[in-house]
PDB file of N, CA and C and ligand atoms in Angstrom:
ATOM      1  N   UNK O  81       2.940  12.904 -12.058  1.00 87.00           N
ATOM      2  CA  UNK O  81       3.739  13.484 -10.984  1.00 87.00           C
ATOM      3  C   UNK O  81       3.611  12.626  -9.726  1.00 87.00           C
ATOM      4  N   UNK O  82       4.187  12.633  -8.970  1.00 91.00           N
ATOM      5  CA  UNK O  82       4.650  11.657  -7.821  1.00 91.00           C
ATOM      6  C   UNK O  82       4.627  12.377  -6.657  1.00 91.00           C
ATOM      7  N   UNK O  83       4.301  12.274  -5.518  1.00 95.00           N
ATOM      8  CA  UNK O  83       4.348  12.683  -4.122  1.00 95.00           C
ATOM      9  C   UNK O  83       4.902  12.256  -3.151  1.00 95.00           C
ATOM     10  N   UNK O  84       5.582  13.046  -1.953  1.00 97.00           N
ATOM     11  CA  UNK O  84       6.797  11.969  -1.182  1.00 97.00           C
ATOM     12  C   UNK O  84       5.826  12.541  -0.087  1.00 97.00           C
ATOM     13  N   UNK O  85       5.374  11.463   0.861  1.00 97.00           N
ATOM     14  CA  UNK O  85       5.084  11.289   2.046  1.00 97.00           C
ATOM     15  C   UNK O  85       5.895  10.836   2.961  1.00 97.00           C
ATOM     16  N   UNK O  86       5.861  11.428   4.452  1.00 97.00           N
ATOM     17  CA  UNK O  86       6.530  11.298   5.383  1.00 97.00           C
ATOM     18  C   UNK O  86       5.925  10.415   6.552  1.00 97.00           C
ATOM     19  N   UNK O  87       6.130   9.508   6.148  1.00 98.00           N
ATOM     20  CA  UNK O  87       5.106   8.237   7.398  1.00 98.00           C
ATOM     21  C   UNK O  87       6.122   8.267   8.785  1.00 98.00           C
ATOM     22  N   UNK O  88       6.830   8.959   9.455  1.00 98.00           N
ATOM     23  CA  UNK O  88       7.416   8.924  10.829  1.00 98.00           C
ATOM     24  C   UNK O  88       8.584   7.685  10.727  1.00 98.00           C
ATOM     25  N   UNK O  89       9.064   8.012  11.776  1.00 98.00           N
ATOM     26  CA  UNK O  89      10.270   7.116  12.015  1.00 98.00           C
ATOM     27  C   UNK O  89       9.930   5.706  11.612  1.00 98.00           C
ATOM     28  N   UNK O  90      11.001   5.114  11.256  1.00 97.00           N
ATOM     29  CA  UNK O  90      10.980   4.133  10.528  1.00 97.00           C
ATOM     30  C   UNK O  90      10.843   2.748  11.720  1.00 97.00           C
ATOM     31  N   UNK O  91      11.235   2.922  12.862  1.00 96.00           N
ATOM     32  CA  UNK O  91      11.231   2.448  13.684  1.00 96.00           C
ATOM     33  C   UNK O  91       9.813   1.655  14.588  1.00 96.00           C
ATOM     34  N   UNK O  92       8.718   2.395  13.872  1.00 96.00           N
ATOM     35  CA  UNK O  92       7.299   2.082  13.642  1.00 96.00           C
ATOM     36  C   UNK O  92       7.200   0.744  13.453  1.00 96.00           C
ATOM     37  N   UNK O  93       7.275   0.448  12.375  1.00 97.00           N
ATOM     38  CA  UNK O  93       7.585  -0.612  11.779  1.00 97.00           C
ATOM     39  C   UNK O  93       8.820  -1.976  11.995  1.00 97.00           C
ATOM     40  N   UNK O  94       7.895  -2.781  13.017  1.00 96.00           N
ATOM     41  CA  UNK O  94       8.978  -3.735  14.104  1.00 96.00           C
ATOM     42  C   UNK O  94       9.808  -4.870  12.349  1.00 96.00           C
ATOM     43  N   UNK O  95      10.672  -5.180  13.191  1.00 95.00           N
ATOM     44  CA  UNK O  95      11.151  -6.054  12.101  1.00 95.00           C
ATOM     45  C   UNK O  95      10.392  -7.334  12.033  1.00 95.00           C
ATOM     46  N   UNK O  96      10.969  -7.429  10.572  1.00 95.00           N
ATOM     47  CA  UNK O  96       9.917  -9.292  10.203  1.00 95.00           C
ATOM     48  C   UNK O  96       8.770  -8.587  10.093  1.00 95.00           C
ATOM     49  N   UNK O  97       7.644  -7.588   9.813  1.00 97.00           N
ATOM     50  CA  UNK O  97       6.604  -7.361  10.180  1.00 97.00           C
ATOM     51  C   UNK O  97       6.264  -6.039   9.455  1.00 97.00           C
ATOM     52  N   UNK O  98       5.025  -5.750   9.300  1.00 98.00           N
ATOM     53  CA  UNK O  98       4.334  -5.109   8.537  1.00 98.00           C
ATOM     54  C   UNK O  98       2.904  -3.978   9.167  1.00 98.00           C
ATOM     55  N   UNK O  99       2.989  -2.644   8.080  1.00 98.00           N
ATOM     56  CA  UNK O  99       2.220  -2.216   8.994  1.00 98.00           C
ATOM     57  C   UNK O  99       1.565  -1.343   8.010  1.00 98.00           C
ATOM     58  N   UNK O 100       0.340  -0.741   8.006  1.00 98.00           N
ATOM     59  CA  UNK O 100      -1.084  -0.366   6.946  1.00 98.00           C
ATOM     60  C   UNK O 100      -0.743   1.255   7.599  1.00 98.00           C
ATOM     61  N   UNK O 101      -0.126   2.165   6.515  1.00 98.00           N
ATOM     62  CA  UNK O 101      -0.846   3.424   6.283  1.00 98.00           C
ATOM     63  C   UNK O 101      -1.848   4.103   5.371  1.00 98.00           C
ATOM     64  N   UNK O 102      -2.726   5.165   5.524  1.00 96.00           N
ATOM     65  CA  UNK O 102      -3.430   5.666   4.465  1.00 96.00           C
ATOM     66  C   UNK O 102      -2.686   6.863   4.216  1.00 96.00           C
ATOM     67  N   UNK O 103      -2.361   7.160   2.593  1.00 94.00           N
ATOM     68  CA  UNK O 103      -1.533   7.793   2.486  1.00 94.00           C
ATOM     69  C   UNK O 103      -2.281   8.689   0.853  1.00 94.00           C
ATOM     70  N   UNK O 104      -2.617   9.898   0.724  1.00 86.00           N
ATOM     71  CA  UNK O 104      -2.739  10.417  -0.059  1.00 86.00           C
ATOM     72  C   UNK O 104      -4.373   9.462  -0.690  1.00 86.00           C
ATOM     73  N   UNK O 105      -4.805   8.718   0.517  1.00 88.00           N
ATOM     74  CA  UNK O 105      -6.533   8.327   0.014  1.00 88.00           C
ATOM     75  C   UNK O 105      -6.105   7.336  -0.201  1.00 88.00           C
ATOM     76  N   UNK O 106      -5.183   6.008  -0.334  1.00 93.00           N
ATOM     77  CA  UNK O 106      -5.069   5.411  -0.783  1.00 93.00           C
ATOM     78  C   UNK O 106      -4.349   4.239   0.803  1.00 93.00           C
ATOM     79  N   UNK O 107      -4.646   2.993   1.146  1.00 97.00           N
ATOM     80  CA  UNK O 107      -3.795   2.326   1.453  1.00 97.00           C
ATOM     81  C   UNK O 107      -2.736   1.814   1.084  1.00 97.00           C
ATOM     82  N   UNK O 108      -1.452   1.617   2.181  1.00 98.00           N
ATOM     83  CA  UNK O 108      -0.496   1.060   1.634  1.00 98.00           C
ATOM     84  C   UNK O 108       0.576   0.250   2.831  1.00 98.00           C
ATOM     85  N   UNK O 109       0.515  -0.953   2.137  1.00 98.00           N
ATOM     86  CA  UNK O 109       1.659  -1.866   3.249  1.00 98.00           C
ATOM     87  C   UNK O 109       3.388  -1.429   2.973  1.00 98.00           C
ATOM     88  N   UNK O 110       3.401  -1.348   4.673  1.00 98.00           N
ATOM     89  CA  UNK O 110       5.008  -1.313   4.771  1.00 98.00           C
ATOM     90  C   UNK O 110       5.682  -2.044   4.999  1.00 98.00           C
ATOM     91  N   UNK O 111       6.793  -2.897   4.581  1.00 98.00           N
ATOM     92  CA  UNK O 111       7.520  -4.213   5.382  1.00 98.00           C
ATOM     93  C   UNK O 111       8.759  -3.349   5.367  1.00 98.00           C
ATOM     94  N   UNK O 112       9.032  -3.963   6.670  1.00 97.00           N
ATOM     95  CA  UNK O 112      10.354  -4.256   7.421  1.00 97.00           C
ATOM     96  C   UNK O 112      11.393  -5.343   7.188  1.00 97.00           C
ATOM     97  N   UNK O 113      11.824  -6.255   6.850  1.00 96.00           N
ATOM     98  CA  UNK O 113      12.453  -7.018   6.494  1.00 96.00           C
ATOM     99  C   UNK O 113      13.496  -7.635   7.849  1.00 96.00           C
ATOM    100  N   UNK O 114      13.679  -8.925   8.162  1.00 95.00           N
ATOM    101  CA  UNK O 114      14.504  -9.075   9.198  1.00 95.00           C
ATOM    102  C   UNK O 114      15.962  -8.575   9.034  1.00 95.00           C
ATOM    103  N   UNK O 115      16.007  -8.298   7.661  1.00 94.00           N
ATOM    104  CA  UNK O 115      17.058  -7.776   7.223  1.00 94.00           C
ATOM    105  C   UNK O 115      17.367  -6.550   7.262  1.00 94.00           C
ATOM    106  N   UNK O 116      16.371  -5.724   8.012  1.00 94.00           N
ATOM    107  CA  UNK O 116      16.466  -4.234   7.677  1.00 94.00           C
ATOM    108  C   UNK O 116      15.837  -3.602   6.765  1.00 94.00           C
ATOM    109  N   UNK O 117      15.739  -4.201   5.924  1.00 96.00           N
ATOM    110  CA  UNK O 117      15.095  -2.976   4.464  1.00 96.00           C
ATOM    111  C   UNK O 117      13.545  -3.336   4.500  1.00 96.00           C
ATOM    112  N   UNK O 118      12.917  -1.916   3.619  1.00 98.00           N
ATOM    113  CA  UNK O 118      12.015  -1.808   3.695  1.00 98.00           C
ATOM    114  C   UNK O 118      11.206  -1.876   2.297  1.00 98.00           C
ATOM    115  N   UNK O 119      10.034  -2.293   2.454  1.00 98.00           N
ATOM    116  CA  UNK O 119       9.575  -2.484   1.262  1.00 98.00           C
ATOM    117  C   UNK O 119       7.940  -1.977   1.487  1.00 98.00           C
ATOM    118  N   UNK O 120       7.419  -1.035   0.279  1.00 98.00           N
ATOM    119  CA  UNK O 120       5.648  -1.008   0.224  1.00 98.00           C
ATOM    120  C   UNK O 120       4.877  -1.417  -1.012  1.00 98.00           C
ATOM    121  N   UNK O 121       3.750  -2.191   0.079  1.00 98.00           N
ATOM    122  CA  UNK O 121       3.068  -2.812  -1.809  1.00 98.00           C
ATOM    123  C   UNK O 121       1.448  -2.157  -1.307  1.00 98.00           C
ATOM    124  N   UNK O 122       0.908  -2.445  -2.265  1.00 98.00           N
ATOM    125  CA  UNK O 122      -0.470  -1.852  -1.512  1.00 98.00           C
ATOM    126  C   UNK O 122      -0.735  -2.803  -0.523  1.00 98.00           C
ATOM    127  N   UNK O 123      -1.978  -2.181   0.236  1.00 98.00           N
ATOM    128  CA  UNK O 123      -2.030  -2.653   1.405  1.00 98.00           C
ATOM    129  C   UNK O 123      -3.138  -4.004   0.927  1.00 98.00           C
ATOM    130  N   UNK O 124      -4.093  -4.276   0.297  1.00 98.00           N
ATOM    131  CA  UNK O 124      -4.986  -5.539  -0.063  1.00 98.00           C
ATOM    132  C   UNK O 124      -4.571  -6.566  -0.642  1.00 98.00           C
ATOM    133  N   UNK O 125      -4.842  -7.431  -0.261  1.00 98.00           N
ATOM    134  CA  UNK O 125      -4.328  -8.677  -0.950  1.00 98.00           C
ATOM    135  C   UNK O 125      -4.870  -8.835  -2.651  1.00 98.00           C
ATOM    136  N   UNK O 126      -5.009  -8.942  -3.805  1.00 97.00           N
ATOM    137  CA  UNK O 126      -5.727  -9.074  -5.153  1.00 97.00           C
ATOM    138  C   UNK O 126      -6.307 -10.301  -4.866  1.00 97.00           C
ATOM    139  N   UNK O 127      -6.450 -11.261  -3.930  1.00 97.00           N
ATOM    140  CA  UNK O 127      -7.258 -12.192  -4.091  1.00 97.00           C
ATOM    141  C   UNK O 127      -8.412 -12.022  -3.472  1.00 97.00           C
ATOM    142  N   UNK O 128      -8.483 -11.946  -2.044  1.00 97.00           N
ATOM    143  CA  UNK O 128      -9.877 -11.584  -1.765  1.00 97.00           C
ATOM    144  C   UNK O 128      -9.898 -10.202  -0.422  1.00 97.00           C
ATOM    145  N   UNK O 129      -8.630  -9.714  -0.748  1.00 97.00           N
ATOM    146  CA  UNK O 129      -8.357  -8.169  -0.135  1.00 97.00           C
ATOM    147  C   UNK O 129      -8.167  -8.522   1.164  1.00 97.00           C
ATOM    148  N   UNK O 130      -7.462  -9.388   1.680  1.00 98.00           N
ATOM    149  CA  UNK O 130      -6.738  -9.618   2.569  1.00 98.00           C
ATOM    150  C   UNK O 130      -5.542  -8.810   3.358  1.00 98.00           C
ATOM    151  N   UNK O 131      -5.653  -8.064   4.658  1.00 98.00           N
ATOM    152  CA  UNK O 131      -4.707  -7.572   5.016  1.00 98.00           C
ATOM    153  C   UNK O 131      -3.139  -7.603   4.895  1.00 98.00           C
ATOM    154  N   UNK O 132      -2.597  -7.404   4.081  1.00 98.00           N
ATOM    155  CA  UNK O 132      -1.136  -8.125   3.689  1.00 98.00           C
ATOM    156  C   UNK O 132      -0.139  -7.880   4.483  1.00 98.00           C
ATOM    157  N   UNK O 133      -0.622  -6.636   5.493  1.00 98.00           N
ATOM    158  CA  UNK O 133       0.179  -6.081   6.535  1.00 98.00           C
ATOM    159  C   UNK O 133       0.036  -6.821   7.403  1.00 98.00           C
ATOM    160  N   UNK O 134      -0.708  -7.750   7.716  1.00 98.00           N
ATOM    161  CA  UNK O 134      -0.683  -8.517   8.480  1.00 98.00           C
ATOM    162  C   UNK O 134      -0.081  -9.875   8.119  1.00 98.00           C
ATOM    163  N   UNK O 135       0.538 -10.336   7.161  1.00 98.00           N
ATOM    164  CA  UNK O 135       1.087 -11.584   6.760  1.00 98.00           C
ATOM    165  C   UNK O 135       2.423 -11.914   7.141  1.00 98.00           C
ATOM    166  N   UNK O 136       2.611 -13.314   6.943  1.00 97.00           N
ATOM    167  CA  UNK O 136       4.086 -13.562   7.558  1.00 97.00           C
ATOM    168  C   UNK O 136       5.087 -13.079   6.787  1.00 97.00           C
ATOM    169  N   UNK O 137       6.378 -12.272   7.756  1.00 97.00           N
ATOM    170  CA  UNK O 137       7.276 -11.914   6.338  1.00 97.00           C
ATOM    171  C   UNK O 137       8.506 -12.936   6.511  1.00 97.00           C
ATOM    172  N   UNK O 138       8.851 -13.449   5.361  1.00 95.00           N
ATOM    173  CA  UNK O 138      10.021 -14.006   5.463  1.00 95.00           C
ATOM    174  C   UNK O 138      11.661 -14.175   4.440  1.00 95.00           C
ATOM    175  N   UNK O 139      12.241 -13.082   4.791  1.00 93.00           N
ATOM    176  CA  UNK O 139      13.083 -12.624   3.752  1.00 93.00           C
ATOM    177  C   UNK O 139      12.023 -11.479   2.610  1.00 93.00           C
ATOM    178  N   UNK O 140      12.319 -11.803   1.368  1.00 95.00           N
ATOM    179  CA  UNK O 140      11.458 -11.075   1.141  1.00 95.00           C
ATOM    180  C   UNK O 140      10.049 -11.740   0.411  1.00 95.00           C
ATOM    181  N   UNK O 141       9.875 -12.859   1.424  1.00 97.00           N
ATOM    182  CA  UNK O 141       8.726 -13.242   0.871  1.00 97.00           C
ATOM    183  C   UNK O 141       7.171 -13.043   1.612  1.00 97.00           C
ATOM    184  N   UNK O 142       6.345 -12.346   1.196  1.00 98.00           N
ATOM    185  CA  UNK O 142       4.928 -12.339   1.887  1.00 98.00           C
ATOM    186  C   UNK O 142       4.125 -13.355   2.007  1.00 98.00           C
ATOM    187  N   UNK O 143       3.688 -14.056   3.212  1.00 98.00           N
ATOM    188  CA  UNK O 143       2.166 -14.697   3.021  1.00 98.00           C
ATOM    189  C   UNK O 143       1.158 -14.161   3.393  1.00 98.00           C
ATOM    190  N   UNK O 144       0.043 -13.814   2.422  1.00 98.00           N
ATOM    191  CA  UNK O 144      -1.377 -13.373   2.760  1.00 98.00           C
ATOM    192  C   UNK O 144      -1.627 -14.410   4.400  1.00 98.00           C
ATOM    193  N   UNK O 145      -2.171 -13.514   5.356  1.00 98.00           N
ATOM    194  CA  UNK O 145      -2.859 -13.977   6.458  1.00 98.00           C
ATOM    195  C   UNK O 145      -4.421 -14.635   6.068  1.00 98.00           C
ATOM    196  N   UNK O 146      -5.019 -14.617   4.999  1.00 98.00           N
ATOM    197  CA  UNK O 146      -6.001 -15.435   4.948  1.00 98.00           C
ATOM    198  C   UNK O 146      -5.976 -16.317   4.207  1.00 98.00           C
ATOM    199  N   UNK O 147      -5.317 -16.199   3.086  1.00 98.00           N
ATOM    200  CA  UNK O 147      -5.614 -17.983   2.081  1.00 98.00           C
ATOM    201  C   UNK O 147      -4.080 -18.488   2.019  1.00 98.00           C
ATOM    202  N   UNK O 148      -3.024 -17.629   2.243  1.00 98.00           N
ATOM    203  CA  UNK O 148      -1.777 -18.076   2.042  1.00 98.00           C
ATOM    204  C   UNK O 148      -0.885 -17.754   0.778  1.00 98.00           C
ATOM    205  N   UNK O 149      -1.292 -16.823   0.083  1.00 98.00           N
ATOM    206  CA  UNK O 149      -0.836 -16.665  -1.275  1.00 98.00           C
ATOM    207  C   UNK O 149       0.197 -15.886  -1.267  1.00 98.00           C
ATOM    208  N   UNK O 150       1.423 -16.230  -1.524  1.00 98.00           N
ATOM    209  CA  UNK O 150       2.835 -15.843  -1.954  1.00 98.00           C
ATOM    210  C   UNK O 150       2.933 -14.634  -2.427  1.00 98.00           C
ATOM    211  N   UNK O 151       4.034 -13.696  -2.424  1.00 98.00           N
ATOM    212  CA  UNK O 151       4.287 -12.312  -2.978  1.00 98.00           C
ATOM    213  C   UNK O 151       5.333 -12.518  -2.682  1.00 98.00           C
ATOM    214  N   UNK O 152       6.492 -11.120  -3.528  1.00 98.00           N
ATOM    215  CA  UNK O 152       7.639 -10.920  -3.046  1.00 98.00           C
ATOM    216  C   UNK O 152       7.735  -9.532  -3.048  1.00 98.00           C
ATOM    217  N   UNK O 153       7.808  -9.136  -1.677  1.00 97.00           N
ATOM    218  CA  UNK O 153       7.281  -7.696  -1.778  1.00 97.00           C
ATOM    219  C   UNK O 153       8.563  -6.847  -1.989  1.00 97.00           C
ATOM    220  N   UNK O 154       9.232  -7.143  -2.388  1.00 97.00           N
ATOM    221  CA  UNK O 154      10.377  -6.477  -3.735  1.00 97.00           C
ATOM    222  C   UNK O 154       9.957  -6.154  -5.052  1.00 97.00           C
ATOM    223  N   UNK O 155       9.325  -7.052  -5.660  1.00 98.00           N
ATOM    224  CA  UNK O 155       8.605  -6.882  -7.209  1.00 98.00           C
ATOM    225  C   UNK O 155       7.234  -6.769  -6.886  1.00 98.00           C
ATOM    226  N   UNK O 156       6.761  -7.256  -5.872  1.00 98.00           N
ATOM    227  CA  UNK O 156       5.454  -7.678  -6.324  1.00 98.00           C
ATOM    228  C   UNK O 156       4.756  -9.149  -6.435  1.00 98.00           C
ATOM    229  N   UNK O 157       5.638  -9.497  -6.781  1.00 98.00           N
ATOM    230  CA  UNK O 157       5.046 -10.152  -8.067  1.00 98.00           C
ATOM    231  C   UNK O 157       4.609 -11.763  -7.201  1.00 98.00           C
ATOM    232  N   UNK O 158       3.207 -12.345  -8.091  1.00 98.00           N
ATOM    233  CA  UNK O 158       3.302 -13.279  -7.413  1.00 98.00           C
ATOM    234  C   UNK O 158       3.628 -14.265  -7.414  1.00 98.00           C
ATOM    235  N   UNK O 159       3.832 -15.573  -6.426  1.00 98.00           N
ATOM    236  CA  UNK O 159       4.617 -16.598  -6.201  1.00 98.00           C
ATOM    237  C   UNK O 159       3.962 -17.642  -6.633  1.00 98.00           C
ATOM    238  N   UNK O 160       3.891 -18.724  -7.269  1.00 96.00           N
ATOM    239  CA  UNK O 160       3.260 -19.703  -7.304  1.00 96.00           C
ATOM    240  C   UNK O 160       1.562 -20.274  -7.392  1.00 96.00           C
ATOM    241  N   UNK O 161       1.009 -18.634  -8.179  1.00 95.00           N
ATOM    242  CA  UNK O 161      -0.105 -18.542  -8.197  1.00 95.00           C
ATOM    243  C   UNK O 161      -0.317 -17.664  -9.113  1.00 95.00           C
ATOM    244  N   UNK O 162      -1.568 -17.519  -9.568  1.00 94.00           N
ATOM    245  CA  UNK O 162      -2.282 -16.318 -11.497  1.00 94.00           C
ATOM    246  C   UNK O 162      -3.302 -15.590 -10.309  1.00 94.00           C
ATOM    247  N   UNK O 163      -2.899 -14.886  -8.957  1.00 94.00           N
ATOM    248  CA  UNK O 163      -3.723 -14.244  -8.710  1.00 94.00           C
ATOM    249  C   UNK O 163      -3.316 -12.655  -9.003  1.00 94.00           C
ATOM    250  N   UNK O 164      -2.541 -12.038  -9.214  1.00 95.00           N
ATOM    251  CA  UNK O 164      -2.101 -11.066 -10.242  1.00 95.00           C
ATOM    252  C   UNK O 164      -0.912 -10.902  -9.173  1.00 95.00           C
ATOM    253  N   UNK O 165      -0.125  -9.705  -9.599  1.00 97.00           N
ATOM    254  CA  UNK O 165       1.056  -8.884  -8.318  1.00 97.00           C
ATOM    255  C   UNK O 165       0.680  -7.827  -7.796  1.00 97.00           C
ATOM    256  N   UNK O 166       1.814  -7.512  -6.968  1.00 98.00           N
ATOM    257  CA  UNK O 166       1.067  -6.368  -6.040  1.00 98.00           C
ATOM    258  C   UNK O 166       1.689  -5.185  -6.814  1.00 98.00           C
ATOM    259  N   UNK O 167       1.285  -4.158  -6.339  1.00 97.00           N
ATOM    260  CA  UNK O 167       1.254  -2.776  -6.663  1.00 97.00           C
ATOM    261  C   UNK O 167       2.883  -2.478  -5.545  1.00 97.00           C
ATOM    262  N   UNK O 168       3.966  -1.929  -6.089  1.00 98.00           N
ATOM    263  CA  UNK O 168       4.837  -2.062  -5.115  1.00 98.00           C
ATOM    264  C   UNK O 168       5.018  -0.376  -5.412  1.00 98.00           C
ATOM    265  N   UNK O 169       5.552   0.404  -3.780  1.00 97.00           N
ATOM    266  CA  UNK O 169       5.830   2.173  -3.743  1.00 97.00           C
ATOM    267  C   UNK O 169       7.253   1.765  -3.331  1.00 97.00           C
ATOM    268  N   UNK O 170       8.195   3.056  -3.964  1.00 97.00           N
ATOM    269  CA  UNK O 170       9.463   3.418  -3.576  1.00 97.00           C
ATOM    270  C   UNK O 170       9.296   3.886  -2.409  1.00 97.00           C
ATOM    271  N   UNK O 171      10.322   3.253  -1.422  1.00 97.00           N
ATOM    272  CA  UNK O 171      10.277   3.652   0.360  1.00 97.00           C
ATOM    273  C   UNK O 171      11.880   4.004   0.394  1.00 97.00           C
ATOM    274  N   UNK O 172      12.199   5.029   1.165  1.00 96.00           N
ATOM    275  CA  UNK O 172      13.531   5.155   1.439  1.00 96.00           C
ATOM    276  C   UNK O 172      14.042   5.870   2.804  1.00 96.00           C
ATOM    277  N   UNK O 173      14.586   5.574   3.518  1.00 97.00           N
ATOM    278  CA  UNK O 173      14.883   6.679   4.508  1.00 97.00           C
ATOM    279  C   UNK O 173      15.481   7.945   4.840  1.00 97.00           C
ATOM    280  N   UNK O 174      14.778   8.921   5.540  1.00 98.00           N
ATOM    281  CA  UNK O 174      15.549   9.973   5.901  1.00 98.00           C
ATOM    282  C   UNK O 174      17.041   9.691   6.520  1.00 98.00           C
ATOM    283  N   UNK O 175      17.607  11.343   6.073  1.00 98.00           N
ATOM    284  CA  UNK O 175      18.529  11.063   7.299  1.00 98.00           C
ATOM    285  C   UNK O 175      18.413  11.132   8.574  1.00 98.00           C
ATOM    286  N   UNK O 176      17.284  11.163   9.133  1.00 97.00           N
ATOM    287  CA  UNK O 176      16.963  11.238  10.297  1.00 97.00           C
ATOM    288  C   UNK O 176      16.183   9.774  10.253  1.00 97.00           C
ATOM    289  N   UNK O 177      15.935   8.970   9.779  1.00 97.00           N
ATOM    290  CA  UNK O 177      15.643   7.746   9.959  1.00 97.00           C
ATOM    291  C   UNK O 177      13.786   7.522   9.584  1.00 97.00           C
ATOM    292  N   UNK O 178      13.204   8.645   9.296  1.00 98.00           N
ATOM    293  CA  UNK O 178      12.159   8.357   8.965  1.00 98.00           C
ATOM    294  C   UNK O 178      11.395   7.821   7.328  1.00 98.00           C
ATOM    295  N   UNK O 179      10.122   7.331   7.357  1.00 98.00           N
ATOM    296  CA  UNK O 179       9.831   6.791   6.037  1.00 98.00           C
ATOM    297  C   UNK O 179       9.911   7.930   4.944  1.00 98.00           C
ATOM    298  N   UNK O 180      10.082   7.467   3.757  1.00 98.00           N
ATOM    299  CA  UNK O 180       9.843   8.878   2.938  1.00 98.00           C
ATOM    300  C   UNK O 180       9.090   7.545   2.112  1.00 98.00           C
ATOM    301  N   UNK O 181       8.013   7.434   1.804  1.00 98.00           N
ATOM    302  CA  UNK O 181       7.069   7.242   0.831  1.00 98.00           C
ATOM    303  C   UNK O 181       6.563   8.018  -0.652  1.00 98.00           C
ATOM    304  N   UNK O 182       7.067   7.583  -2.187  1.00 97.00           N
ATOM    305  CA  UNK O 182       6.804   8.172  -3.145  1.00 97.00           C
ATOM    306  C   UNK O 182       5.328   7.221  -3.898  1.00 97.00           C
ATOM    307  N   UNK O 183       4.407   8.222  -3.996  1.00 94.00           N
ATOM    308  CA  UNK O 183       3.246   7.308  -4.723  1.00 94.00           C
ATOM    309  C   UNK O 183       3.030   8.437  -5.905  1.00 94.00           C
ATOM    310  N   UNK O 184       2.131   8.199  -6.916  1.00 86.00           N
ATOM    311  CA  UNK O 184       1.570   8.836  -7.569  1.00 86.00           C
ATOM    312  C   UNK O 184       0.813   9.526  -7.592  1.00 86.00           C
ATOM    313  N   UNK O 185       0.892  10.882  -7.777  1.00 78.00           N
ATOM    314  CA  UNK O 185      -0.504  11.796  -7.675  1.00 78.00           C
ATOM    315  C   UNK O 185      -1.606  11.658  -8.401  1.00 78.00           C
ATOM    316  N   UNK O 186      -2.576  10.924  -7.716  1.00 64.00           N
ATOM    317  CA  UNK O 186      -4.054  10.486  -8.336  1.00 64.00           C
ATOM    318  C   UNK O 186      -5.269  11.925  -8.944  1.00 64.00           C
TER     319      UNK O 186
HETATM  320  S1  FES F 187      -7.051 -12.848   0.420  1.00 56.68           S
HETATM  321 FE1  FES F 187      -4.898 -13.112   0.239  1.00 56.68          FE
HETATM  322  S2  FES F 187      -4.682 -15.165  -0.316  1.00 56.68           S
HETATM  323 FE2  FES F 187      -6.832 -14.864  -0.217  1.00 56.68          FE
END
């Protein structure tokens, strides 16, 4: 079963840029996209748990802020490296413009 969390206006979350909620015990990164859309992967990097909310976004590509390691925080999945993919959550907006976050009930 799955749970929809309400992380506040979406507007939180500046564009190009990324931001760490705890949500149901669990961290999780939010991107913004310069494009508008939004995307969540967990919040640690799989290489050495690197803030990912803090990495550069560009289109939809992530760089870890500490070693540099590629993601596409659409899939996940990673770029040019066997350090595994990310864990990616369905994000969608209200009609009132806020996050609606679906994760799994642990
Ligand atoms: S911790 Fe993310 S690349 Fe090393």
């Amino acid at each position: 079963m799955s749970v929809v969390y309400n992380l506040g206006l979406a507007t939180r979350v500046p564009l190009g840029e990324g931001m760490t909620f705890i949500v149901g015990g669990r961290t999780v990164a939010v991107f913004r996209t310069r494009g508008g859309t939004f995307f969540a992967t967990q919040a640690e990097c799989p290489h050495q748990r690197g803030p990912l909310a803090d990495g550069l976004l560009g289109g939809n590509v992530l760089v870890c802020p500490l070693h540099g390691y590629k993601f596409d925080v659409k899939t996940g999945l990673a770029m040019g490296h066997a350090c595994g993919s990310l864990k990616t959550y369905p994000v969608e907006l209200s009609d009132r413009g806020e996050l609606l976050l679906q994760v799994e009930d642990s």
